[in-house]
C-alpha cells in the first residue's frame, strides 16, 4: 500500500529524515519508534503529503504522492500528534465537519464510525463541547474523526501520549480491529511496550533507520528479552558504528 | 473546480466559530457602533456659536443690520463687550472671544468698511469663521444694495453639515477594518491551533478554504453596513437619496474586497496577533488618510495620489457618497465598482497562491 524510496528531508543543514525505504502492506500495523526528534513525525508527514520531501519517492496505493492528487487524500486518515479538533465545536459538529470536507454524507460517516464510537464509549459525550472533554476522550474523538471517511490508510502520530493505561489498551484494541478489517495502520510511539503490538516496526535515530522488521524477530537477532532492551541495544550499536 | 459541498462544510464550521465566540461577535457589532459614535462626535469639523465681540462706533441702522446679520445665524453668538477700548488680543488670550468685529464711526452709504479679527491659533477654525463671515457679509451687502450680489447655490449638502461627509466615510472605514480583521484572524487562528494541519491532509483545496471562510463574513459585513447606516442616519440625520438595492450591491463588492484583503494578510501572518496588527495597519491609517475621507485626493502630491488607487475605500467613498448624498445610480458608479471587483480578484488569486497546502 505504501512504498517509499530513498526518502530524505532536510531543513536547511539539518537532516530530519535520511534515506528511508519502506514497504507497508495492506492490513499491516506498522510502528515508527524512536526518541523525540528521531524523524518519526517528519517521515509520516511526508507520506501523507503535508511536508514535501527533499528527495526520494513516495507511492501510496499506486499513486505518486508528489502529484498531490485528491484521490490519495481520500485514502488517508490522519490523527496528528497535537490535538487538532475545534475546541469550540461540539464533538458531533467536529465529526460532521470532517465528513463534510471528505464529502461523505453525515449519515454514512456515522455508520462508518458507529462501532468505534461504541467501543470507545463516546455515545454520551457527542453533544458536549470538545473543549470540555477530558484528555482521554479528546484523543479517542480525534481517532474517530480520522476515520469518518473509512480510509484504507490510517496514520496515528503518537496517539497514546498523555493517555492513561486503560485508554491505551482500548486504543490498541481499535487499532487491531482496523488492521483486521484490512486497513494499514501506521503508528508512531515512544512507548516500547506498544511496539509489541505492531506487525513490523522501524526504529529511527537522527532520521536514519537503525532497525526494521518484526518485533519478535528483531528481539531474537539482537538477543533482547523485551523491546526496551532491543531499543537501547540497537541505538547503542548504531552510536558505536557512527563513532 | 472548487467543490461546493466542501465549501459548505467550511462555511458552516465558520458560522459555529462566530456564534460561539463572544469576542468575535463584539468585534462585529459593538466595535462599529463605538467607532461610529466616537468618530462621529469627535470628528465634527463644523463650528457653531463662535463667541463674537462687537465694537460698534457707528450705531446707525446699517451697522445694526450688519450685527443682526451675524447673530441671526447659528454660527455666531454675541458676547457683550466690556468697558474701555476693544482689545482683541486680550480677548483672544482670555478665550472670551474667537472673533471681534469693529465698526468705525463713518460706517454708512459712502464707506462700508468694518474690521473682523479672528483668533487663528487653530487655523482650521479660523478658516471656517472667515468663510462664515464672508458669507454673512455677502448676503448682507446684497440686501443693502451694495457690492456684488454673490449668491452661491450649494448642492447636496446646503447646510454644509460635516455629518453628511463623515457618516458615509465612517461606513467605508469601519467596514474595511472589521472585514479585514475578521478574515485575517480566521486563518491564522487555525494555523496557531494546529487545526489547519488536519484540514490540509483532507482533499480540500486552497480556494475552497478561502471561499468557505469568506462566505459567512460577506453576510456579516453586509449586516454591519446596514447597522452603521441605520445608526448613522438616526444619530446624525444623514439623508439617503439613492436606491437601496444599488447601495446593497456596491457594498457587497466593497465587503468582498475588504475580506479578500484580510485573507491576503492572513496568508502572510503566522500568529493571530500578527494578523490583527497587519490588518489594522493596512486598513486604518491608509483609509483615514489616503482614501479622500479626510483629505481631498486632488490636493495630494502625485506619489500619494498614485497610491490612493490601491486603497479600496477610495472607490467605495465615491460610491457611498454618491448614493447617499447625490442619489447616484449604477451608471454613475460602475467604474468604481469595477475597480473593486478587480482588486478582489487580484487579492484572492494572490492569497490562493500564497496559501500553502503543505506545512513549511
Coordinates of C-alpha atoms in Angstrom, one line a residue, chain B residues 177-318:
Chain B
X177 CA -11.3 47.4 9.2
X178 CA -13.8 44.9 10.5
X179 CA -13.9 42.7 7.4
X180 CA -10.1 42.6 7.0
X181 CA -9.7 41.9 10.7
X182 CA -12.2 39.0 10.8
X183 CA -10.8 37.1 7.9
X184 CA -7.2 37.7 8.8
X185 CA -7.8 36.1 12.2
X186 CA -9.8 33.2 11.0
X187 CA -7.0 31.6 9.1
X188 CA -4.1 32.4 11.4
X189 CA -6.1 31.0 14.3
X190 CA -6.2 27.7 12.6
X191 CA -2.5 27.8 12.0
X192 CA -1.9 28.6 15.6
X193 CA -4.2 26.0 17.0
X194 CA -2.9 23.3 14.7
X195 CA -6.3 22.6 13.2
X196 CA -5.0 23.7 9.8
X197 CA -2.8 20.6 9.6
X198 CA -5.9 18.4 9.8
X199 CA -7.6 20.3 7.0
X200 CA -4.5 20.2 4.8
X201 CA -4.5 16.4 5.0
X202 CA -8.0 16.3 3.6
X203 CA -8.9 16.8 -0.1
X204 CA -9.9 20.4 0.5
X205 CA -8.1 22.9 -1.9
X206 CA -6.8 26.4 -1.0
X207 CA -9.6 28.1 -3.0
X208 CA -12.2 26.1 -1.1
X209 CA -10.8 27.0 2.2
X210 CA -10.6 30.7 1.3
X211 CA -14.1 30.8 -0.3
X212 CA -15.6 28.8 2.6
X213 CA -14.2 31.3 5.1
X214 CA -15.2 34.4 3.1
X215 CA -18.9 33.5 2.6
X216 CA -20.2 33.8 6.2
X217 CA -18.3 37.0 6.6
X218 CA -19.9 38.6 3.5
X219 CA -23.2 38.2 5.2
X220 CA -21.9 39.7 8.5
X221 CA -20.2 42.5 6.6
X222 CA -23.5 43.5 5.0
X223 CA -25.3 43.3 8.3
X224 CA -22.6 45.6 9.7
X225 CA -23.0 48.0 6.8
X226 CA -26.8 48.2 7.4
X227 CA -26.2 48.7 11.2
X228 CA -23.8 51.6 10.7
X229 CA -26.1 53.1 8.0
X230 CA -29.2 52.9 10.2
X231 CA -27.4 54.3 13.3
X232 CA -25.7 57.0 11.3
X233 CA -28.9 58.1 9.8
X234 CA -30.6 58.1 13.2
X235 CA -27.9 59.9 15.1
X236 CA -26.6 62.2 12.5
X237 CA -29.7 62.8 10.3
X238 CA -27.8 61.9 7.1
X239 CA -30.0 61.6 4.1
X240 CA -30.2 58.6 1.8
X241 CA -31.1 59.8 -1.6
X242 CA -30.2 56.8 -3.8
X243 CA -31.7 53.4 -4.2
X244 CA -31.3 50.8 -1.5
X245 CA -30.6 48.0 -4.0
X246 CA -27.7 49.9 -5.5
X247 CA -26.3 50.5 -2.0
X248 CA -26.5 46.8 -1.2
X249 CA -24.9 45.7 -4.5
X250 CA -21.9 48.0 -4.3
X251 CA -21.5 47.5 -0.6
X252 CA -21.3 43.8 -1.3
X253 CA -18.4 44.4 -3.6
X254 CA -16.7 46.5 -1.0
X255 CA -17.2 43.9 1.7
X256 CA -15.8 41.3 -0.6
X257 CA -12.7 43.4 -1.4
X258 CA -12.1 44.0 2.3
X259 CA -12.5 40.3 3.2
X260 CA -10.0 39.4 0.4
X261 CA -7.6 41.9 1.9
X262 CA -7.9 40.1 5.2
X263 CA -7.3 36.8 3.6
X264 CA -4.2 38.1 1.9
X265 CA -2.9 39.3 5.3
X266 CA -3.7 36.0 6.9
X267 CA -1.6 34.1 4.3
X268 CA 1.4 36.2 5.4
X269 CA 0.9 36.3 9.2
X270 CA 1.9 33.3 11.4
X271 CA 0.1 34.3 14.5
X272 CA -3.3 35.8 15.2
X273 CA -1.8 38.8 16.8
X274 CA 0.5 39.4 13.9
X275 CA -2.5 39.1 11.6
X276 CA -4.6 41.6 13.6
X277 CA -1.8 44.2 13.7
X278 CA -1.2 43.9 9.9
X279 CA -4.9 44.0 9.1
X280 CA -5.3 47.1 11.2
X281 CA -2.1 48.7 9.8
X282 CA -3.2 48.1 6.3
X283 CA -6.7 49.5 6.7
X284 CA -7.0 52.1 9.5
X285 CA -4.4 54.8 8.5
X286 CA -4.4 54.3 4.7
X287 CA -8.2 54.6 4.7
X288 CA -8.2 57.6 7.0
X289 CA -5.5 59.5 5.2
X290 CA -5.4 58.3 1.6
X291 CA -9.0 57.5 0.6
X292 CA -10.2 61.0 0.3
X293 CA -12.0 60.6 3.6
X294 CA -10.2 63.4 5.4
X295 CA -8.1 65.0 2.8
X296 CA -9.2 65.6 -0.8
X297 CA -7.2 63.4 -3.2
X298 CA -6.6 66.2 -5.8
X299 CA -4.6 68.2 -3.3
X300 CA -2.2 65.3 -2.6
X301 CA 1.3 65.2 -4.0
X302 CA 1.5 63.0 -7.2
X303 CA 3.1 60.0 -5.4
X304 CA 0.4 59.8 -2.8
X305 CA -2.2 60.3 -5.4
X306 CA -1.0 57.3 -7.2
X307 CA -1.0 55.2 -4.0
X308 CA -4.7 56.1 -3.5
X309 CA -5.6 53.9 -6.5
X310 CA -4.9 50.8 -4.4
X311 CA -7.0 51.9 -1.4
X312 CA -10.4 50.1 -1.7
X313 CA -12.1 52.8 0.4
X314 CA -11.2 55.4 -2.3
X315 CA -13.7 53.8 -4.7
X316 CA -16.2 53.0 -2.0
X317 CA -16.3 56.6 -0.8
X318 CA -17.1 57.7 -4.2

